[in-house]
CSV table of C-alpha atoms in Angstrom, one decimal:
chain,number,residue,atom,x,y,z
A,1,MET,CA,65.5,92.0,99.3
A,2,ARG,CA,68.1,89.7,100.3
A,3,ASP,CA,69.7,86.4,98.7
A,4,THR,CA,68.1,83.4,100.1
A,5,THR,CA,70.4,80.8,98.6
A,6,GLU,CA,74.4,80.4,99.1
A,7,ILE,CA,75.5,81.5,95.5
A,8,PRO,CA,78.1,79.6,93.9
A,9,ASP,CA,81.8,80.8,93.6
A,10,VAL,CA,81.7,80.9,89.8
A,11,TRP,CA,78.7,83.6,90.2
A,12,GLN,CA,79.7,85.7,92.9
A,13,ARG,CA,81.5,88.4,90.8
A,14,SER,CA,78.9,88.8,88.0
A,15,LEU,CA,76.0,88.6,90.7
A,16,ALA,CA,78.0,91.6,92.8
A,17,HIS,CA,78.2,93.7,89.6
A,18,PRO,CA,78.1,97.3,90.7
A,19,TRP,CA,75.1,98.2,88.5
A,20,LEU,CA,73.0,96.0,90.4
A,21,SER,CA,71.3,97.0,93.5
A,22,GLY,CA,70.9,93.5,94.4
A,23,ALA,CA,70.5,89.8,93.2
A,24,GLU,CA,69.3,86.3,94.3
A,25,TYR,CA,70.6,82.9,92.4
A,26,HIS,CA,68.6,79.9,92.5
A,27,SER,CA,69.6,76.4,91.2
A,28,SER,CA,66.2,75.9,89.8
A,29,LEU,CA,63.2,77.9,89.3
A,30,ASP,CA,60.0,77.6,87.2
A,31,SER,CA,60.7,80.9,85.8
A,32,THR,CA,62.6,83.9,86.5
A,33,ASN,CA,60.1,86.1,85.4
A,34,ALA,CA,57.3,84.3,87.3
A,35,HIS,CA,59.5,84.7,90.4
A,36,GLY,CA,59.8,88.4,89.8
A,37,LEU,CA,56.1,89.0,89.2
A,38,ARG,CA,55.6,87.0,92.1
A,39,ARG,CA,58.4,89.1,93.9
A,40,LEU,CA,56.8,92.2,92.9
A,41,LYS,CA,53.3,91.3,94.4
A,42,SER,CA,54.9,90.5,97.5
A,43,LEU,CA,56.5,93.9,97.9
A,44,PRO,CA,55.1,96.3,100.6
A,45,GLU,CA,53.8,99.5,99.2
A,46,SER,CA,56.3,101.4,101.2
A,47,LEU,CA,59.4,100.0,99.5
A,48,PRO,CA,61.7,102.7,99.5
A,49,ALA,CA,62.5,104.0,96.0
A,50,CYS,CA,65.4,102.7,93.9
A,51,PRO,CA,66.7,99.6,94.9
A,52,TRP,CA,66.7,98.6,91.2
A,53,PRO,CA,67.8,97.1,89.0
A,54,TYR,CA,67.3,93.5,90.9
A,55,LEU,CA,68.6,90.4,89.3
A,56,ILE,CA,67.0,87.1,89.6
A,57,LEU,CA,69.1,84.1,88.5
A,58,ALA,CA,68.2,80.5,87.7
A,59,GLU,CA,70.7,78.0,86.6
A,60,GLU,CA,67.8,76.0,85.2
A,61,GLN,CA,64.4,77.0,84.4
A,62,GLU,CA,61.4,74.4,84.4
A,63,SER,CA,59.1,76.0,82.4
A,64,GLY,CA,60.5,79.6,81.1
A,65,ARG,CA,58.1,81.8,79.6
A,66,GLY,CA,57.8,83.2,75.8
A,67,ARG,CA,55.0,84.9,74.0
A,68,GLY,CA,51.6,83.7,74.5
A,69,SER,CA,52.0,80.0,75.1
A,70,HIS,CA,55.4,79.7,73.8
A,71,MET,CA,57.9,77.9,76.3
A,72,TRP,CA,61.6,78.8,76.7
A,73,TYR,CA,63.7,75.5,76.3
A,74,SER,CA,66.4,75.8,79.0
A,75,THR,CA,68.6,73.1,80.1
A,76,GLN,CA,71.9,73.3,82.2
A,77,GLY,CA,74.6,75.5,80.3
A,78,ALA,CA,71.8,78.0,79.6
A,79,LEU,CA,71.9,81.7,81.1
A,80,THR,CA,68.6,82.8,82.3
A,81,PHE,CA,67.7,85.7,84.4
A,82,SER,CA,65.4,88.4,85.0
A,83,LEU,CA,65.8,91.9,86.1
A,84,LEU,CA,63.1,93.5,88.0
A,85,TRP,CA,63.3,97.5,87.0
A,86,GLU,CA,61.8,100.5,87.6
A,87,MET,CA,61.2,102.8,84.6
A,88,PRO,CA,58.7,105.4,83.3
A,89,PRO,CA,55.6,103.7,81.9
A,90,VAL,CA,55.4,102.9,78.4
A,91,ARG,CA,54.0,106.0,76.3
A,92,GLU,CA,53.2,106.0,72.7
A,93,GLY,CA,56.5,107.1,70.8
A,94,SER,CA,58.7,106.1,73.8
A,95,ALA,CA,61.8,104.0,73.0
A,96,PRO,CA,60.9,100.5,72.5
A,97,LEU,CA,62.3,98.6,75.2
A,98,SER,CA,62.7,95.1,73.8
A,99,LEU,CA,64.9,96.6,71.1
A,100,LEU,CA,67.0,98.7,73.2
A,101,VAL,CA,67.5,95.6,75.9
A,102,GLY,CA,68.2,93.6,72.5
A,103,ALA,CA,70.7,95.8,71.3
A,104,VAL,CA,72.4,95.5,74.5
A,105,VAL,CA,72.5,91.7,74.5
A,106,CYS,CA,73.7,91.6,70.7
A,107,GLU,CA,76.5,94.3,71.7
A,108,ALA,CA,77.6,92.3,74.9
A,109,LEU,CA,77.7,89.1,72.6
A,110,GLU,CA,79.5,90.4,69.6
A,111,PRO,CA,82.9,90.2,70.9
A,112,LEU,CA,82.3,86.7,72.3
A,113,CYS,CA,81.3,85.4,68.9
A,114,GLY,CA,84.3,85.2,67.1
A,115,CYS,CA,83.6,86.3,63.2
A,116,ASP,CA,79.8,85.6,63.3
A,117,PRO,CA,77.7,88.6,62.9
A,118,VAL,CA,74.8,88.7,65.7
A,119,ARG,CA,72.0,90.1,64.9
A,120,LEU,CA,68.4,90.8,66.1
A,121,LYS,CA,65.2,89.5,64.7
A,122,TRP,CA,62.6,91.9,65.5
A,123,PRO,CA,61.5,92.5,68.2
A,124,ASN,CA,63.1,90.2,71.0
A,125,ASP,CA,65.2,87.4,69.6
A,126,VAL,CA,68.8,87.5,69.0
A,127,TYR,CA,70.5,85.2,65.9
A,128,ILE,CA,73.3,84.2,65.0
A,129,ARG,CA,74.3,81.9,61.9
A,130,GLN,CA,70.5,82.0,61.1
A,131,ARG,CA,69.8,80.3,64.7
A,132,LYS,CA,68.2,81.9,67.7
A,133,ILE,CA,71.0,82.2,70.5
A,134,ALA,CA,69.2,84.4,72.9
A,135,GLY,CA,65.4,85.7,73.8
A,136,ILE,CA,63.8,88.6,75.9
A,137,LEU,CA,60.3,88.7,77.4
A,138,ILE,CA,59.4,91.9,79.2
A,139,GLU,CA,56.4,92.1,81.3
A,140,ALA,CA,55.1,95.1,83.0
A,141,PRO,CA,52.7,94.4,85.6
A,142,GLY,CA,51.1,97.6,85.7
A,143,ASP,CA,52.6,98.8,89.1
A,144,PRO,CA,52.2,102.4,89.5
A,145,LYS,CA,56.2,102.8,89.9
A,146,GLY,CA,56.5,101.6,86.5
A,147,MET,CA,58.0,98.2,87.2
A,148,HIS,CA,59.1,95.9,84.3
A,149,VAL,CA,60.4,92.3,84.6
A,150,ILE,CA,63.0,91.8,81.8
A,151,GLY,CA,63.4,88.2,81.3
A,152,ILE,CA,66.6,87.2,79.3
A,153,GLY,CA,67.7,83.8,78.1
A,154,VAL,CA,71.1,83.2,76.2
A,155,ASN,CA,72.2,79.8,75.1
A,156,VAL,CA,75.8,79.6,76.2
A,157,ASN,CA,76.8,75.7,76.9
A,158,ASN,CA,73.6,74.1,76.5
A,159,SER,CA,73.1,71.1,74.3
A,160,PHE,CA,70.1,70.7,72.2
A,161,ASP,CA,70.7,67.0,71.6
A,162,ASN,CA,67.5,66.0,73.5
A,163,ALA,CA,65.5,69.1,72.5
A,164,PRO,CA,62.2,68.8,70.2
A,165,GLN,CA,63.1,68.8,66.6
A,166,GLU,CA,61.9,72.3,65.8
A,167,VAL,CA,64.1,73.6,68.6
A,168,GLN,CA,67.3,71.5,67.3
A,169,SER,CA,66.7,73.3,63.9
A,170,ARG,CA,66.3,76.6,65.1
A,171,ALA,CA,68.5,77.3,67.7
A,172,ILE,CA,72.1,77.8,68.6
A,173,SER,CA,74.3,77.9,71.4
A,174,LEU,CA,77.1,80.1,72.2
A,175,GLN,CA,79.7,77.2,72.5
A,176,ALA,CA,79.2,76.5,68.9
A,177,VAL,CA,80.6,79.9,67.9
A,178,ALA,CA,82.5,81.3,70.4
A,179,ALA,CA,86.3,81.8,69.9
A,180,ASN,CA,86.7,80.6,73.5
A,181,ALA,CA,85.1,78.8,75.9
A,182,CYS,CA,82.6,80.9,78.2
A,183,HIS,CA,80.8,80.3,81.3
A,184,PRO,CA,77.1,81.7,81.6
A,185,SER,CA,78.5,83.9,84.4
A,186,ASP,CA,80.9,85.6,81.8
A,187,VAL,CA,78.1,86.4,79.4
A,188,LEU,CA,76.0,87.9,82.2
A,189,SER,CA,79.0,90.1,83.2
A,190,ALA,CA,79.2,91.3,79.6
A,191,ILE,CA,75.5,92.0,79.4
A,192,LEU,CA,75.5,93.9,82.7
A,193,ASP,CA,78.5,95.6,81.4
A,194,ARG,CA,77.2,96.9,78.7
A,195,MET,CA,73.7,97.7,80.7
A,196,ASN,CA,75.9,99.8,82.6
A,197,ASP,CA,77.5,101.6,79.8
A,198,VAL,CA,73.9,102.6,78.2
A,199,PHE,CA,71.4,103.0,80.9
A,200,ASP,CA,71.4,104.7,84.2
A,201,ARG,CA,69.3,103.2,87.0
A,202,GLN,CA,66.2,104.8,85.7
A,203,CYS,CA,66.5,103.3,82.5
A,204,PHE,CA,67.4,106.4,80.3
A,205,PRO,CA,69.5,105.0,77.4
A,206,SER,CA,72.6,107.2,76.6
A,207,TRP,CA,73.6,105.7,73.1
A,208,SER,CA,75.1,108.0,70.8
A,209,GLU,CA,73.0,106.4,68.1
A,210,SER,CA,69.5,107.2,68.2
A,211,MET,CA,68.4,103.7,67.2
A,212,PRO,CA,71.1,101.4,68.2
A,213,TRP,CA,69.1,98.3,67.6
A,214,GLU,CA,69.0,99.1,63.8
A,215,ARG,CA,72.4,97.9,63.0
A,216,PHE,CA,71.6,94.7,64.3
A,217,CYS,CA,68.6,94.1,62.1
A,218,LEU,CA,68.3,90.8,60.8
A,219,LEU,CA,65.4,91.3,58.9
A,220,ARG,CA,66.2,94.4,56.7
A,221,GLY,CA,66.1,93.9,53.1
A,222,LYS,CA,64.6,90.2,53.5
A,223,SER,CA,61.3,88.9,52.4
A,224,VAL,CA,59.2,88.4,55.5
A,225,ARG,CA,55.6,86.8,56.7
A,226,LEU,CA,54.4,88.4,59.5
A,227,GLN,CA,51.5,87.3,61.5
A,228,THR,CA,49.8,90.2,63.1
A,229,ALA,CA,46.3,90.4,64.9
A,230,SER,CA,44.9,92.1,61.6
A,231,GLY,CA,46.0,89.2,59.1
A,232,ASP,CA,49.6,88.1,57.7
A,233,ILE,CA,51.8,90.6,55.8
A,234,ILE,CA,54.0,89.6,53.3
A,235,GLY,CA,56.6,91.8,51.8
A,236,ILE,CA,60.2,93.1,52.1
A,237,CYS,CA,61.6,94.4,55.4
A,238,ARG,CA,62.4,98.0,55.6
A,239,GLY,CA,64.0,98.3,58.7
A,240,THR,CA,62.3,99.8,61.8
A,241,GLN,CA,60.9,103.4,63.1
A,242,SER,CA,62.5,105.1,65.9
A,243,ASN,CA,59.5,104.1,67.8
A,244,GLY,CA,60.5,100.4,67.1
A,245,ALA,CA,57.7,99.7,64.7
A,246,LEU,CA,58.6,97.3,61.5
A,247,LEU,CA,58.1,98.6,58.3
A,248,VAL,CA,57.5,95.9,55.5
A,249,ALA,CA,56.7,97.1,52.1
A,250,ASP,CA,54.0,94.6,50.5
A,251,ALA,CA,53.8,93.8,46.9
A,252,ASN,CA,51.8,96.8,46.1
A,253,GLN,CA,54.5,98.9,47.8
A,254,ARG,CA,52.3,99.9,51.0
A,255,THR,CA,54.4,100.1,53.6
A,256,HIS,CA,53.2,98.8,57.0
A,257,ALA,CA,54.3,100.0,60.4
A,258,VAL,CA,53.7,96.9,62.7
A,259,HIS,CA,53.9,97.3,66.2
A,260,SER,CA,52.6,93.9,67.4
A,261,GLY,CA,53.1,90.8,65.6
A,262,GLU,CA,55.1,87.6,65.0
A,263,VAL,CA,57.7,87.1,62.0
A,264,ILE,CA,56.8,83.4,61.3
A,265,ALA,CA,59.4,83.2,58.3
A,266,PHE,CA,62.1,84.7,56.4
A,267,ASP,CA,64.5,84.7,53.7
A,268,CYS,CA,67.4,83.3,55.2
A,269,GLY,CA,69.3,83.7,52.1
B,1,MET,CA,48.7,139.7,62.4
B,2,GLY,CA,47.0,140.5,65.7
B,3,ALA,CA,47.1,139.1,69.0
B,4,GLY,CA,44.0,137.3,69.0
B,5,GLU,CA,44.5,136.1,65.9
B,6,THR,CA,47.7,134.6,67.1
B,7,ARG,CA,46.2,133.0,70.0
B,8,LYS,CA,43.5,131.7,67.8
B,9,SER,CA,45.9,129.9,65.5
B,10,GLU,CA,47.9,128.3,68.4
B,11,GLU,CA,44.9,127.0,70.2
B,12,VAL,CA,43.5,124.1,67.6
B,13,PHE,CA,41.3,122.9,70.4
B,14,ASP,CA,39.3,125.9,71.1
B,15,ILE,CA,35.6,126.1,70.9
B,16,GLU,CA,35.5,128.3,67.6
B,17,ARG,CA,37.6,125.7,66.1
B,18,LEU,CA,35.6,123.0,67.2
B,19,ARG,CA,32.1,124.8,65.7
B,20,GLU,CA,34.1,125.3,62.3
B,21,LEU,CA,35.3,121.6,62.4
B,22,VAL,CA,31.5,120.3,62.9
B,23,GLU,CA,30.2,122.6,60.4
B,24,LEU,CA,33.0,121.1,57.8
B,25,MET,CA,31.7,117.8,59.0
B,26,GLU,CA,28.5,118.5,58.1
B,27,GLU,CA,29.4,120.1,54.7
B,28,HIS,CA,31.3,117.4,53.4
B,29,ASP,CA,29.5,114.6,55.3
B,30,LEU,CA,32.5,113.7,57.2
B,31,GLY,CA,32.0,110.9,59.6
B,32,GLU,CA,35.2,111.3,62.0
B,33,ILE,CA,38.0,113.7,62.6
B,34,ASP,CA,40.7,112.8,64.7
B,35,LEU,CA,43.3,115.6,65.2
B,36,ARG,CA,46.5,115.7,67.5
B,37,GLN,CA,48.9,118.8,68.6
B,38,ALA,CA,51.4,117.9,71.0
B,39,SER,CA,49.9,115.9,74.0
B,40,GLN,CA,46.2,116.9,73.1
B,41,ARG,CA,44.1,115.0,71.0
B,42,ILE,CA,40.4,115.2,69.9
B,43,ARG,CA,38.1,113.0,68.0
B,44,LEU,CA,34.9,113.9,66.7
B,45,ARG,CA,32.4,111.6,65.4
B,46,ARG,CA,28.9,112.0,64.2
B,47,ALA,CA,26.1,109.7,63.0
B,48,VAL,CA,25.6,109.6,59.3
B,49,ASP,CA,22.2,109.3,57.7
B,50,ALA,CA,23.1,106.0,56.0
B,51,PRO,CA,25.8,103.6,57.2
B,52,ILE,CA,28.6,102.9,54.4
B,53,MET,CA,29.3,99.9,56.2
B,54,ALA,CA,28.0,97.9,59.4
B,55,MET,CA,29.7,99.2,62.6
B,56,PRO,CA,31.6,96.3,64.6
B,57,PRO,CA,30.4,96.3,67.7
B,58,ALA,CA,33.8,97.5,69.1
B,59,ILE,CA,33.1,100.8,67.8
B,60,LEU,CA,31.2,103.4,70.2
B,61,PRO,CA,28.0,104.5,69.5
B,62,PRO,CA,28.0,107.9,67.7
B,63,GLU,CA,26.1,109.9,70.6
B,64,GLN,CA,29.5,109.2,72.2
B,65,SER,CA,31.1,111.6,69.9
B,66,ILE,CA,33.8,113.8,71.7
B,67,SER,CA,36.4,112.1,73.1
B,68,ALA,CA,40.2,112.9,74.3
B,69,ALA,CA,42.5,110.5,74.9
B,70,PRO,CA,42.9,109.7,78.7
B,71,ARG,CA,42.6,106.1,79.8
B,72,GLY,CA,39.0,106.5,81.6
B,73,GLN,CA,36.9,108.6,79.9
B,74,GLN,CA,33.4,109.9,80.7
B,75,LEU,CA,31.0,109.0,77.8
B,76,ALA,CA,28.2,111.6,76.6
B,77,SER,CA,29.9,114.6,78.5
B,78,GLU,CA,28.1,117.6,79.0
B,79,GLN,CA,28.0,118.8,75.2
B,80,ASN,CA,25.4,116.1,74.9
B,81,THR,CA,22.1,118.3,75.6
B,82,GLY,CA,19.7,115.2,75.3
B,83,PRO,CA,17.9,113.8,77.9
B,84,ALA,CA,20.3,111.3,80.2
B,85,THR,CA,20.2,108.0,79.6
B,86,LYS,CA,21.8,105.1,81.7
B,87,SER,CA,24.7,105.3,79.2
B,88,ASP,CA,25.4,108.8,79.9
B,89,ASN,CA,27.0,107.6,83.1
B,90,LEU,CA,29.3,104.7,81.8
B,91,VAL,CA,32.8,105.3,81.5
B,92,VAL,CA,35.3,103.6,78.8
B,93,ILE,CA,38.7,102.1,79.4
B,94,THR,CA,40.9,102.9,76.3
B,95,SER,CA,43.9,101.3,75.4
B,96,PRO,CA,47.2,103.6,76.2
B,97,MET,CA,49.3,102.0,73.5
B,98,VAL,CA,49.2,100.3,70.1
B,99,GLY,CA,49.3,96.6,70.2
B,100,THR,CA,47.7,93.4,70.6
B,101,PHE,CA,44.6,93.0,73.1
B,102,TYR,CA,45.0,90.1,75.3
B,103,LEU,CA,41.9,89.3,77.5
B,104,ARG,CA,43.1,86.3,78.9
B,105,PRO,CA,46.8,86.0,80.6
B,106,ARG,CA,47.1,82.7,78.8
B,107,PRO,CA,45.4,80.8,76.1
B,108,ASP,CA,44.5,78.3,78.2
B,109,THR,CA,43.2,80.4,81.2
B,110,GLU,CA,40.1,82.5,81.9
B,111,SER,CA,39.5,86.0,81.2
B,112,PHE,CA,40.8,88.8,83.5
B,113,VAL,CA,37.3,90.0,83.8
B,114,LYS,CA,34.0,89.2,82.3
B,115,VAL,CA,30.7,91.3,81.9
B,116,GLY,CA,29.5,92.0,85.1
B,117,ASP,CA,32.6,91.7,87.3
B,118,PRO,CA,33.0,94.2,90.0
B,119,ILE,CA,36.4,95.7,89.2
B,120,GLY,CA,38.7,98.2,91.3
B,121,PRO,CA,41.5,100.7,90.6
B,122,ASP,CA,44.1,97.8,90.7
B,123,THR,CA,41.9,95.2,88.9
B,124,VAL,CA,44.2,94.2,85.9
B,125,VAL,CA,41.7,93.9,83.0
B,126,CYS,CA,43.8,92.9,79.8
B,127,ILE,CA,47.2,92.9,78.6
B,128,ILE,CA,48.5,94.8,75.7
B,129,GLU,CA,51.4,93.7,73.9
B,130,ALA,CA,53.8,96.0,72.0
B,131,MET,CA,57.0,94.5,70.5
B,132,LYS,CA,57.0,91.7,73.1
B,133,VAL,CA,56.6,94.1,75.8
B,134,PHE,CA,53.5,92.5,77.8
B,135,ASN,CA,51.7,95.5,79.5
B,136,ASP,CA,49.2,94.5,82.4
B,137,ILE,CA,46.4,97.3,81.9
B,138,LYS,CA,44.6,97.8,85.2
B,139,ALA,CA,41.0,99.7,85.5
B,140,GLU,CA,42.4,102.6,87.2
B,141,MET,CA,38.5,103.2,88.3
B,142,SER,CA,35.9,101.1,90.2
B,143,GLY,CA,32.5,99.8,89.1
B,144,LYS,CA,31.4,97.1,87.1
B,145,ILE,CA,32.1,95.5,83.6
B,146,VAL,CA,29.3,96.0,81.1
B,147,ALA,CA,30.8,95.8,78.0
B,148,ILE,CA,33.8,94.3,76.5
B,149,LEU,CA,34.6,96.1,73.3
B,150,VAL,CA,37.4,94.1,71.9
B,151,ASP,CA,38.0,90.7,70.9
B,152,ASN,CA,40.8,88.7,72.4
B,153,GLU,CA,44.0,88.7,70.2
B,154,GLU,CA,42.7,92.2,68.3
B,155,ALA,CA,44.9,94.9,67.4
B,156,VAL,CA,44.1,98.1,69.0
B,157,ASP,CA,45.5,101.5,68.6
B,158,PHE,CA,46.1,104.1,71.2
B,159,GLY,CA,42.8,105.4,72.6
B,160,ARG,CA,40.7,102.8,71.5
B,161,PRO,CA,37.6,102.0,73.6
B,162,LEU,CA,38.3,98.4,75.5
B,163,PHE,CA,35.7,98.2,78.1
B,164,LYS,CA,32.4,99.8,79.1
B,165,VAL,CA,32.6,100.4,83.0
B,166,ASP,CA,29.3,101.4,85.1
B,167,PRO,CA,31.1,103.5,87.8
B,168,SER,CA,28.1,103.7,90.0
B,169,LEU,CA,27.8,99.8,90.8
């Protein structure tokens, strides 16, 4: 794979990051994840092993994807990229990829955010000051080699002035909290540096902590309302299991281990 | 303890143990036993005289009683000594993980597959989402979809039957 667009100088260093096997730059795309999935479909079966991780960057996304019908609101100044990555198929009990990647993003943002704590809202949103600063969407297209498309969006210098009211009230940009001005390429470099520290190219994490996401858990000890396919669960969050399931103790002191669901409300106090 | 006893205690899923389990199920009127040991898993189900509650259509009928965990599993295996029926040849695609089952890639799009659709090993039949990782599930077999056993956006467990497939078509 080769870059198809000339890369602006400001992105040169981060896109040449040694952890990456390749990268491409787009001034605009529909969605970096959608583009990544198309890329994978067009690859020949005989592709040599391990040209991964491969990065797809777009300065603007026209229809960034989120869970189900959710969209990722993205304007200029945001960092939006996807990593194409081959890794072992997800198995029951394997490390939860979204939480691992979420912890990487938290650790990368931490030194950039001044005194504000960075938190991970289970399972894939990064929060500062109770507002969303980054999101992660991972898609596994069922490739026998175990390809994954890991989409990451970070609000860096983008403004929400023209965003829908719902977005304005829930989102925040790094520029609102950062100690020093950052370009999105600085944030990308920080994330790739941290990726390089904790993952080898086959995606085997090497954290000393067994559950590195746990220290960033936004919801621990908070009242939460969780929407699941089996119905809503209301209770107190007790953190997570090693397999990534969210633990919620309901009013009857029954603890639910939730693998799939949406936290639709939580106590911000 | 003799060597034979040691071997027996290590092999939870040997035929003697299965016989004992079946006897226990009958003695105590149990409808299902689900056992796991390391990577092995076996689930025994049996018909009971009077159902306590209606079985949802997504649950396999009781004659398909012994199942291990692989994705595509033969229904009514050779342990079934009754006459062969059409369903004897059906296989099921099971869930490889805990999560939420999506029959459509997006809410406003068509289903990946419908009853009657031909499928091949690379046909994506559904998505299962767990912790915001959206996993395309491929059929990994050829045949025709004869039943969809789970509703869209329903919660599924590991090994839950998702589709019935007739591999002879």
